[in-house]
Coordinates of C-alpha atoms in Angstrom, one line a residue:
Chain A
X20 CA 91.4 182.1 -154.6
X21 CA 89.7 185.4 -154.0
X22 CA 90.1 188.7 -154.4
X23 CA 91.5 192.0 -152.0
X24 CA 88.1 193.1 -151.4
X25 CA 87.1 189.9 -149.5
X26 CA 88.6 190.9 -145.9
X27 CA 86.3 189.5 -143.5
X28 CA 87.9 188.2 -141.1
X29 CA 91.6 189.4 -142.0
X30 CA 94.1 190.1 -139.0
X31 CA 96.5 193.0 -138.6
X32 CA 94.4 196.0 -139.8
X33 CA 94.8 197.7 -136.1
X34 CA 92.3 199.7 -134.6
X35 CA 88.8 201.4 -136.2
X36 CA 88.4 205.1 -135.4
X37 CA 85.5 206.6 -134.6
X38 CA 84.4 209.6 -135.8
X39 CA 81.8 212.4 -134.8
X40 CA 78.2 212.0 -136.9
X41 CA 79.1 215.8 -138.6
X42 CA 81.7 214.7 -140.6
X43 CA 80.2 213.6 -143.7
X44 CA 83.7 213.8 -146.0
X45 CA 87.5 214.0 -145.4
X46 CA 88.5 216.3 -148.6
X47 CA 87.0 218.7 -150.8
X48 CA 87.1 216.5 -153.9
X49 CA 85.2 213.4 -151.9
X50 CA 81.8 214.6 -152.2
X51 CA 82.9 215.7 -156.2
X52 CA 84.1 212.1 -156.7
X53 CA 80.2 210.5 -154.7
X54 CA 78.4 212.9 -157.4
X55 CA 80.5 212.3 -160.2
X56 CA 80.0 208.3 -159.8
X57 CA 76.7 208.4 -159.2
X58 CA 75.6 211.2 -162.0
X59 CA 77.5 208.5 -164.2
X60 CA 75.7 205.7 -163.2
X61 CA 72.4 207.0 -164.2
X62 CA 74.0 206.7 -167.8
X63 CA 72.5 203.2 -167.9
X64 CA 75.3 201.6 -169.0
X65 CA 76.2 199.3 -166.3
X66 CA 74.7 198.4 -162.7
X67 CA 75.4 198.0 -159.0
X68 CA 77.0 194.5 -160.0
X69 CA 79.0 195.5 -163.0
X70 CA 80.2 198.8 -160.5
X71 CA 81.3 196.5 -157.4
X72 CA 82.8 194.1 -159.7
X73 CA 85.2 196.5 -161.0
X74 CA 86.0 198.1 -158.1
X75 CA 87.3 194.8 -157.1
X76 CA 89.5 194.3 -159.7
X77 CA 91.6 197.2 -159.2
X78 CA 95.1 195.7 -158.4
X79 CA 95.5 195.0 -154.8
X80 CA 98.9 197.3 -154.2
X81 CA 96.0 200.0 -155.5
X82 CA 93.1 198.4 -153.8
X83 CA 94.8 198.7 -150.4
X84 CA 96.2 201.7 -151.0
X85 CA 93.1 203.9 -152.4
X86 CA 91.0 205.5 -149.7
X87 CA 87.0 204.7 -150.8
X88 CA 86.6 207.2 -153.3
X89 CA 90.0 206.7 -154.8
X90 CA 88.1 202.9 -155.4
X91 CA 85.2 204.6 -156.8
X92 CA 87.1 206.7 -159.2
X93 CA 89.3 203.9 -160.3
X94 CA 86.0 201.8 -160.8
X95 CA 84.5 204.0 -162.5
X96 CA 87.7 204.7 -164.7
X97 CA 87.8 200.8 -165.7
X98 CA 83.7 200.9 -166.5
X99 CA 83.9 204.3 -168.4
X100 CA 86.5 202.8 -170.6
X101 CA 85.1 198.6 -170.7
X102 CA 81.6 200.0 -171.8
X103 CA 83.1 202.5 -174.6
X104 CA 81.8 205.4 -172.9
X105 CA 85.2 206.9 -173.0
X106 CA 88.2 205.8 -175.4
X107 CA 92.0 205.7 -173.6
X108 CA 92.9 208.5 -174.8
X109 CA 90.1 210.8 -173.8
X110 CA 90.6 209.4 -170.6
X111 CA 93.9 210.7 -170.6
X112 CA 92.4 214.1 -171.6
X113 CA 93.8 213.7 -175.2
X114 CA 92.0 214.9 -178.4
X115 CA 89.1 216.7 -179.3
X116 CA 86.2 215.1 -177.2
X117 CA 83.0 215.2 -179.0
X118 CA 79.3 215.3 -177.8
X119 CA 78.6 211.6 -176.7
X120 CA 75.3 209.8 -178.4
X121 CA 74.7 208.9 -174.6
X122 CA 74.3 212.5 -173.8
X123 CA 70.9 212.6 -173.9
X124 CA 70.7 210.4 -171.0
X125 CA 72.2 212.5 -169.3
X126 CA 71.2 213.3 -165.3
X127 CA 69.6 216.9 -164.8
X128 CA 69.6 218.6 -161.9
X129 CA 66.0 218.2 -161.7
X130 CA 66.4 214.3 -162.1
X131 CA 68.2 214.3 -158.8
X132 CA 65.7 213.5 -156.0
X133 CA 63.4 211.2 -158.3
X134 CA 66.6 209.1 -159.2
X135 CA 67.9 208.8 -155.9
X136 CA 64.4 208.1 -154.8
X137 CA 63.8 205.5 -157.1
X138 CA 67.0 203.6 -156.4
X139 CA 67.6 200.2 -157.6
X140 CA 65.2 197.4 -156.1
X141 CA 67.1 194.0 -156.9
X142 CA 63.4 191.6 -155.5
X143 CA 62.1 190.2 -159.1
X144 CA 59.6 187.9 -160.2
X145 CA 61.5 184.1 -160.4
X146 CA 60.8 180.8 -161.5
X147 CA 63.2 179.0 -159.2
X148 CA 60.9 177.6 -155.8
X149 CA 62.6 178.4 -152.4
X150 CA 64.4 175.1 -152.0
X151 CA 64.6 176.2 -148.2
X152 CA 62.8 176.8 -145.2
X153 CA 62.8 179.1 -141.9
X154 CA 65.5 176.9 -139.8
X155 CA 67.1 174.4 -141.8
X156 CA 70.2 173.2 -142.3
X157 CA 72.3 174.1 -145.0
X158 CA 76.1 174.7 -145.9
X159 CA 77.7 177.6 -148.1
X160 CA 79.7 176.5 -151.5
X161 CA 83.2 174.8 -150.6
X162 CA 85.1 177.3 -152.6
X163 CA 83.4 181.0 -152.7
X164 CA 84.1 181.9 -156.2
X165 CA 82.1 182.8 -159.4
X166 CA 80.9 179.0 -161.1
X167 CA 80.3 180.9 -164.6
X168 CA 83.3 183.3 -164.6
X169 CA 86.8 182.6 -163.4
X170 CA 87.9 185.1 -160.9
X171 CA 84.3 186.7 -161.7
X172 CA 82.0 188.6 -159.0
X173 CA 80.4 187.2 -155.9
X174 CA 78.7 187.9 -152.9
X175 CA 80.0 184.8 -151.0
X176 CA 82.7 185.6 -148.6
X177 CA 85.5 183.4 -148.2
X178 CA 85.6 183.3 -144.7
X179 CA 82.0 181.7 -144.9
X180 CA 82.8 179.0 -147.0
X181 CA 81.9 175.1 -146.2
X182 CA 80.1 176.7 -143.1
X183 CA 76.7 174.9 -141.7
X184 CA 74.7 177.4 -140.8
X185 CA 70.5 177.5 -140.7
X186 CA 67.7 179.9 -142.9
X187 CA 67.0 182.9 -140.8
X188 CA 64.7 184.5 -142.8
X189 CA 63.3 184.8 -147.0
X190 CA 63.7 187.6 -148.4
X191 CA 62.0 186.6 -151.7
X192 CA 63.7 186.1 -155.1
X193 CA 66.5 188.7 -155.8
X194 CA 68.8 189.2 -158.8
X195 CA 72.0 186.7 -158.9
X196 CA 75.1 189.5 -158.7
X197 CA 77.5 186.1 -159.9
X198 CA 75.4 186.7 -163.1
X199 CA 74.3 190.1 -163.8
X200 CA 77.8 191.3 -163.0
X201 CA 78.8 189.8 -166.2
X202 CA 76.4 190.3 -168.2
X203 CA 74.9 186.9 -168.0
X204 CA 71.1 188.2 -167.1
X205 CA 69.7 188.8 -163.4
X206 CA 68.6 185.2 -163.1
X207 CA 66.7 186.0 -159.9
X208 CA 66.7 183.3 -157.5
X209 CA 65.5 182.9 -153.7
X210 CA 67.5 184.7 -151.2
X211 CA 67.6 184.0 -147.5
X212 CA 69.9 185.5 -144.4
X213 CA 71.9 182.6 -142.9
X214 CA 72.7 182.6 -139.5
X215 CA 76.0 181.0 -138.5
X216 CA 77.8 180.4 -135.0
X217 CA 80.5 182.5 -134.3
X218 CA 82.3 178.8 -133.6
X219 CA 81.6 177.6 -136.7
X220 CA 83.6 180.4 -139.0
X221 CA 86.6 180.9 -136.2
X222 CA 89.0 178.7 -134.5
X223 CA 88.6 181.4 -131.4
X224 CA 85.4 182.9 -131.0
X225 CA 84.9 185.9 -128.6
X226 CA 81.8 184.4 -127.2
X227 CA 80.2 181.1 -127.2
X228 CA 77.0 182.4 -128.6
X229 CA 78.0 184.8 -130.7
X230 CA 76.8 184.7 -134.2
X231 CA 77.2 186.0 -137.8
X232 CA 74.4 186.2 -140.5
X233 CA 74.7 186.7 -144.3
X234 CA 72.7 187.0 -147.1
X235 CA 73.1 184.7 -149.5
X236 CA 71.5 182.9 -152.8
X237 CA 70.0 180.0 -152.9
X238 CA 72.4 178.6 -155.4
X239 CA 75.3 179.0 -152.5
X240 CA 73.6 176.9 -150.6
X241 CA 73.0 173.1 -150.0
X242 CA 71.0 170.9 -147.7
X243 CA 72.8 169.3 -144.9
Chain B
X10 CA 85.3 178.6 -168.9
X11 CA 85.3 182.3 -169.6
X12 CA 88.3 184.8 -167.5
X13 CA 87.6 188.0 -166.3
X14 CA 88.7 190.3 -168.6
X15 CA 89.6 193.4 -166.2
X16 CA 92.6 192.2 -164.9
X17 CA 95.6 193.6 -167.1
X18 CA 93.7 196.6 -167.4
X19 CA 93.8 199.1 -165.4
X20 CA 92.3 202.8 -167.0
X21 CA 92.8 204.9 -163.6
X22 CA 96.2 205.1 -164.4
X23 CA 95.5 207.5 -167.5
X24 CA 94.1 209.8 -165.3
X25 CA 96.6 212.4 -162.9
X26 CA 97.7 210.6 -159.8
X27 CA 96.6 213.0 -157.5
X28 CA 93.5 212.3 -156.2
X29 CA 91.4 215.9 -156.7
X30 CA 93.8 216.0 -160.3
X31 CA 91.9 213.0 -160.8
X32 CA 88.3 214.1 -160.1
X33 CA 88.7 217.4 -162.1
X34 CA 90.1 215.1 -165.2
X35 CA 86.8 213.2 -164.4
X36 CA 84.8 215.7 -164.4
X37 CA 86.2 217.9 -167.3
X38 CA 86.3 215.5 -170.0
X39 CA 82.8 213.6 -168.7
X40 CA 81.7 217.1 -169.2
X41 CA 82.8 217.9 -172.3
X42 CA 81.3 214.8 -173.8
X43 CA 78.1 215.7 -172.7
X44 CA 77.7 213.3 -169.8
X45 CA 77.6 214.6 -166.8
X46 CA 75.9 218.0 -165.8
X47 CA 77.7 219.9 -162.7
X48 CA 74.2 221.5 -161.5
X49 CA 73.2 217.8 -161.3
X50 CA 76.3 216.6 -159.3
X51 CA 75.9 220.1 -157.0
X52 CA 72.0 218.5 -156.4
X53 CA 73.5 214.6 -155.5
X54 CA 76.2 216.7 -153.1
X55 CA 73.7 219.0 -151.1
X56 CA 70.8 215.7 -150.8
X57 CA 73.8 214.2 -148.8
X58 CA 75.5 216.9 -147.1
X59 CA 71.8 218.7 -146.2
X60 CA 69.1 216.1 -146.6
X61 CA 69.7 212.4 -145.9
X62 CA 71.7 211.6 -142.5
X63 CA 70.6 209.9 -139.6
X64 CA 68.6 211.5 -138.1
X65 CA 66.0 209.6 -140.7
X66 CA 67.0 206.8 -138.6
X67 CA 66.9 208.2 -135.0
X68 CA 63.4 209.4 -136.0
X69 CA 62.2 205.8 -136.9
X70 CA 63.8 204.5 -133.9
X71 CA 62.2 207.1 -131.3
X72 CA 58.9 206.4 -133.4
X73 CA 59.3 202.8 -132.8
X74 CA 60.1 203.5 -129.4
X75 CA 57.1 205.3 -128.5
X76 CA 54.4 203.4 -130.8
X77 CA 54.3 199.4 -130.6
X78 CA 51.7 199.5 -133.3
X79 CA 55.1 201.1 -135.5
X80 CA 57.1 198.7 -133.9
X81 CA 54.8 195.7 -135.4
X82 CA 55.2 197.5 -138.6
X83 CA 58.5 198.0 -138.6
X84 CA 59.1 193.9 -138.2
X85 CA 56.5 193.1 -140.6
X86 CA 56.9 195.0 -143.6
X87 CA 60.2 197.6 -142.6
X88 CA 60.6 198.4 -146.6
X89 CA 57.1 199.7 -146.6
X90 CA 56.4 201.3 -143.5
X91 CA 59.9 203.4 -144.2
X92 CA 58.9 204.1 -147.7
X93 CA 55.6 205.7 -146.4
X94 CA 57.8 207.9 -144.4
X95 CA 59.8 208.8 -147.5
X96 CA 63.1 207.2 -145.9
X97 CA 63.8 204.4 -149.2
X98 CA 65.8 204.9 -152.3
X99 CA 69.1 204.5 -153.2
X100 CA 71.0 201.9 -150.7
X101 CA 67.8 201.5 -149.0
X102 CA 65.5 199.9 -152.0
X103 CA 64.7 196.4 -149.1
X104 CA 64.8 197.1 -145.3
X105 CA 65.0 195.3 -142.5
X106 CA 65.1 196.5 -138.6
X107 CA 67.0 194.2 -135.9
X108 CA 66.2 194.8 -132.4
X109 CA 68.3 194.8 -130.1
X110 CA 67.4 193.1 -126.5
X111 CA 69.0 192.4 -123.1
X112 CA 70.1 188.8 -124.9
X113 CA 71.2 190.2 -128.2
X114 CA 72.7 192.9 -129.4
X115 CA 73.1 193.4 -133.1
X116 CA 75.9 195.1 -135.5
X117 CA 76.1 195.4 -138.8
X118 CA 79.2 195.3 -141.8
X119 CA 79.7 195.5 -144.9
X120 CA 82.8 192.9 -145.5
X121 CA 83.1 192.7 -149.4
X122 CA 82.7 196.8 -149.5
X123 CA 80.4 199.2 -147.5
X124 CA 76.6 198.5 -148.0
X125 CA 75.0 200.7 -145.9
X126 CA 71.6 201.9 -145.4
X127 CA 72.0 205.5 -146.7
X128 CA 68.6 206.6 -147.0
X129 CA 67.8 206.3 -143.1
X130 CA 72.1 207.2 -142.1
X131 CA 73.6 209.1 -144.7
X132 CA 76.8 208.7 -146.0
X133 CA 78.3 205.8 -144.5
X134 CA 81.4 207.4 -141.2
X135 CA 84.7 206.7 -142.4
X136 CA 85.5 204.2 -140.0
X137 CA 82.5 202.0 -141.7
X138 CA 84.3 201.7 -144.9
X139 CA 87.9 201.4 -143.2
X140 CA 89.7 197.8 -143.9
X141 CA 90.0 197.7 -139.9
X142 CA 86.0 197.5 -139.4
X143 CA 85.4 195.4 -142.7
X144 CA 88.0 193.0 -141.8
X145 CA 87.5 192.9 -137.7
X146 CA 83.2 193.6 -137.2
X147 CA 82.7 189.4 -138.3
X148 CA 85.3 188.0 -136.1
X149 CA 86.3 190.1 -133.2
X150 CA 83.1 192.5 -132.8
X151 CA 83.6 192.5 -129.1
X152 CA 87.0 194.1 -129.6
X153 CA 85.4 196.6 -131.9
X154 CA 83.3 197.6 -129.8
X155 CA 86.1 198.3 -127.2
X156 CA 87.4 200.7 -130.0
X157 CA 83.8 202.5 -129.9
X158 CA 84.0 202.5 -125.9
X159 CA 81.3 200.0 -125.5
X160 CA 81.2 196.6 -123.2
X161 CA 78.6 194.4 -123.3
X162 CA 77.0 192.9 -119.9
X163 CA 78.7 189.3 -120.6
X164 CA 75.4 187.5 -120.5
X165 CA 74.6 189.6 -124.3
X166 CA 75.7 187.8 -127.4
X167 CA 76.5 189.1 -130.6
X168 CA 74.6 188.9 -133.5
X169 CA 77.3 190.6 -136.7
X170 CA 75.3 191.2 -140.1
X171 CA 77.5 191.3 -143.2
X172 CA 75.5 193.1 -145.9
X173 CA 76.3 190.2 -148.9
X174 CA 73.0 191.2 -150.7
X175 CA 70.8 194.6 -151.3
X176 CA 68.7 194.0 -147.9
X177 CA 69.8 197.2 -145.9
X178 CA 69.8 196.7 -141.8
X179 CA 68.9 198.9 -139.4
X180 CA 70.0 197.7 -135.8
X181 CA 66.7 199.0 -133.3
X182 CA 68.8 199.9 -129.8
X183 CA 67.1 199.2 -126.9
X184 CA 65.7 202.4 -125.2
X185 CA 67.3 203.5 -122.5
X186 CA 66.9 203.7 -118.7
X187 CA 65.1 207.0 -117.5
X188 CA 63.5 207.9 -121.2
X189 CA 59.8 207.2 -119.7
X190 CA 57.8 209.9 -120.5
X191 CA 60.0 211.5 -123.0
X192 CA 58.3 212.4 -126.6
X193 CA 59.5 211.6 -129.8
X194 CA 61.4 214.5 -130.5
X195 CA 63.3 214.1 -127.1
X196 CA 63.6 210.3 -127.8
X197 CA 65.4 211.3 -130.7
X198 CA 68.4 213.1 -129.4
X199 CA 69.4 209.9 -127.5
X200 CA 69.8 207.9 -130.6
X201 CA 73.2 208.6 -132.0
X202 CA 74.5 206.9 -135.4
X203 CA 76.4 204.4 -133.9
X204 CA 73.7 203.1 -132.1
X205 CA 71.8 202.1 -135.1
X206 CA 74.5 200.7 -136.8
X207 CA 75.4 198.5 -133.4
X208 CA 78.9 200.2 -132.6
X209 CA 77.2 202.4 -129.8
X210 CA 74.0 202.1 -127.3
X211 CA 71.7 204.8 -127.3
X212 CA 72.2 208.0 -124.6
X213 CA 71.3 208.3 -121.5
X214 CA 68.8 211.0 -120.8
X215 CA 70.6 213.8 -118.9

């Protein structure tokens, strides 16, 4: 079984609104609540993995009820608290908070542009071979959930498991999310987008030649 | 086999339910400890409300437009061509740019949250990170589209990316009807967000 965040593919959530390119946030505490995560992050003490991973395992009555930065703040709630950033209780604003040891890693306002610059490049160096090539045949895992971690992270969707699909393109050896989100190593391993039939993931496909790709790890995959 | 370990717990509900409560709580006591610094966050907030948005994109598409030798670099190496423009970074770090052509036309999502390429866009529009485009984009993108006021001639098929790894797309419109002649500048004022996310088709000139 998978979690709330997995919604490709879901019916009833109604129409998407569009909305002019000037708005860039709905309330005055959303871009607080962007900086706030971000200027956290840049603590070091978790990554992109360990982030989306907790996000997801906000309850789904909160999950579906939290606009985005309500997720962020809640994930970032869970991973201040898990990493022993933050104890309960100064969470909950009680006690005297003292100077963290982790203050010195703390961003500056000069830091900014150079960290944002910078970002975080996931290609690494691997010793697993591309088991694939350009065009072949392959299928996605039967059940899309973590193999190391019950109910852990992972980037394959459930609506595009047991699909046969065929490699679209390489795009070189990446770090395994299904690992580093648990602290398990990057384990970088080949990564290639997979191009799928519209047919093939839905009973009723719009369009006969409509298609979907993914990106996905070679470990997902197996030769048909 | 080892559980998860987040379920039971869930911190957010120490902090004050409403939602700006909850930011100042966040950033008070992040202060206090020493961890945050609010000249910092004002830096992170004016980068994206002032610096990074898409017109970073509409300039690489009315570049690749205009220039096929940009165009060839743009499908052979995206990552480094962009980076030489200063357009890479943070939710941008591996790029790729989809064309789109009188067969194809491209879209991209972000099912399992909202991956977006925010060095060449911005912040990703609201609608993006909504459950309605997460959940519909993959199976019904026709029917988004729709929603965006967009029909396809019914000879085009659909090509949806969902954003499952850290490769960042880019959808390439096609240029439109009339732009002949028009320089890059010009170009760019046709190219709308939408467009280079695949919910819209580049503007007419008027």
């Amino acid at each position: 079984m998978t979690r709330v965040h997995d919604m490709g593919g879901r019916f009833g959530d109604g129409p998407v609104v569009p909305e002019a390119e000037e708005v860039k946030f709905h309330a005055d505490w959303h871009p607080r609540a962007l900086a706030i995560v971000l200027a956290s992050g840049s603590l070091g003490t978790w990554n992109i993995d360990v982030s989306r991973h907790a996000r997801e395992c906000l309850a789904p009555k909160d999950y579906t009820a939290f606009s985005y930065y309500e997720k962020w703040m809640g994930g970032l709630a869970a991973l201040l608290v898990q990493t022993g950033v933050l104890t309960r209780d100064e969470l909950a604003g009680l006690g005297d908070a003292q100077i963290s040891d982790l203050a010195t890693k703390k961003l500056t306002a000069d830091q900014v542009a150079g960290v944002l610059a910078r970002g975080g490049p996931t290609e690494r160096d691997s010793d697993v071979a591309p088991q694939f090539a350009i065009g072949d045949a392959v299928m996605t895992r039967a059940i899309a959930e973590n193999t190391m971690v019950a109910g852990g992270h992972t980037r394959l969707p459930s609506y595009a498991a047991k699909a046969t699909g065929r490699i679209l393109r390489y795009h070189g050896t990446h770090v395994l999310p299904d690992s580093n989100a648990h602290g398990l190593g990057e384990a970088p391993e080949p990564l290639y987008a997979v191009i799928f039939p519209a047919a093939e993931l839905w009973q009723h496909p719009e369009h006969p030649r409509d298609e979907i790709v993914l990106d996905l790890w070679q470990s997902y995959l197996e030769a048909v | 086999m080892p559980h998860d370990h987040h379920d039971h717990d869930h911190p957010h509900t120490l902090l004050p339910p409403d939602p700006a409560l909850r930011v100042k709580a966040l950033e008070t006591i992040l202060t206090e400890k020493g961890l945050i610094h609010p000249a910092a966050l004002d830096a992170i907030i004016d980068t994206y409300e002032h610096k990074i948005g898409p017109r970073n994109g509409a300039r690489v598409v009315a570049r690749a437009w205009s220039d096929p030798e940009f165009l060839q670099a743009l499908r052979d190496n995206a990552t480094k061509i962009l980076d030489e423009m200063g357009y890479s970074g943070r939710q941008g770090e591996h790029m790729v740019v989809v064309e789109n052509t009188a067969q194809t036309h491209n879209m991209v999502v972000c099912t399992l949250c909202s991956c977006y390429p925010w060095p060449l866009l911005g912040i990703p529009p609201g609608w993006y990170k909504s459950d309605a485009y997460r959940a519909r984009a993959v199976r019904e993108p026709r029917a988004v589209l729709a929603d965006f006021g967009v029909a396809l001639p019914e000879g085009t098929a659909v090509r949806v990316w969902d954003s499952t790894a850290e490769i960042r797309y880019l959808v390439l419109p096609m240029r439109p009807e009339g732009s002949e002649g028009l320089g890059e500048e010009a170009l760019m004022e046709l190219v709308t967000r939408d467009s280079m996310i695949g919910t819209g088709l580049a503007q007419a000139p008027v």
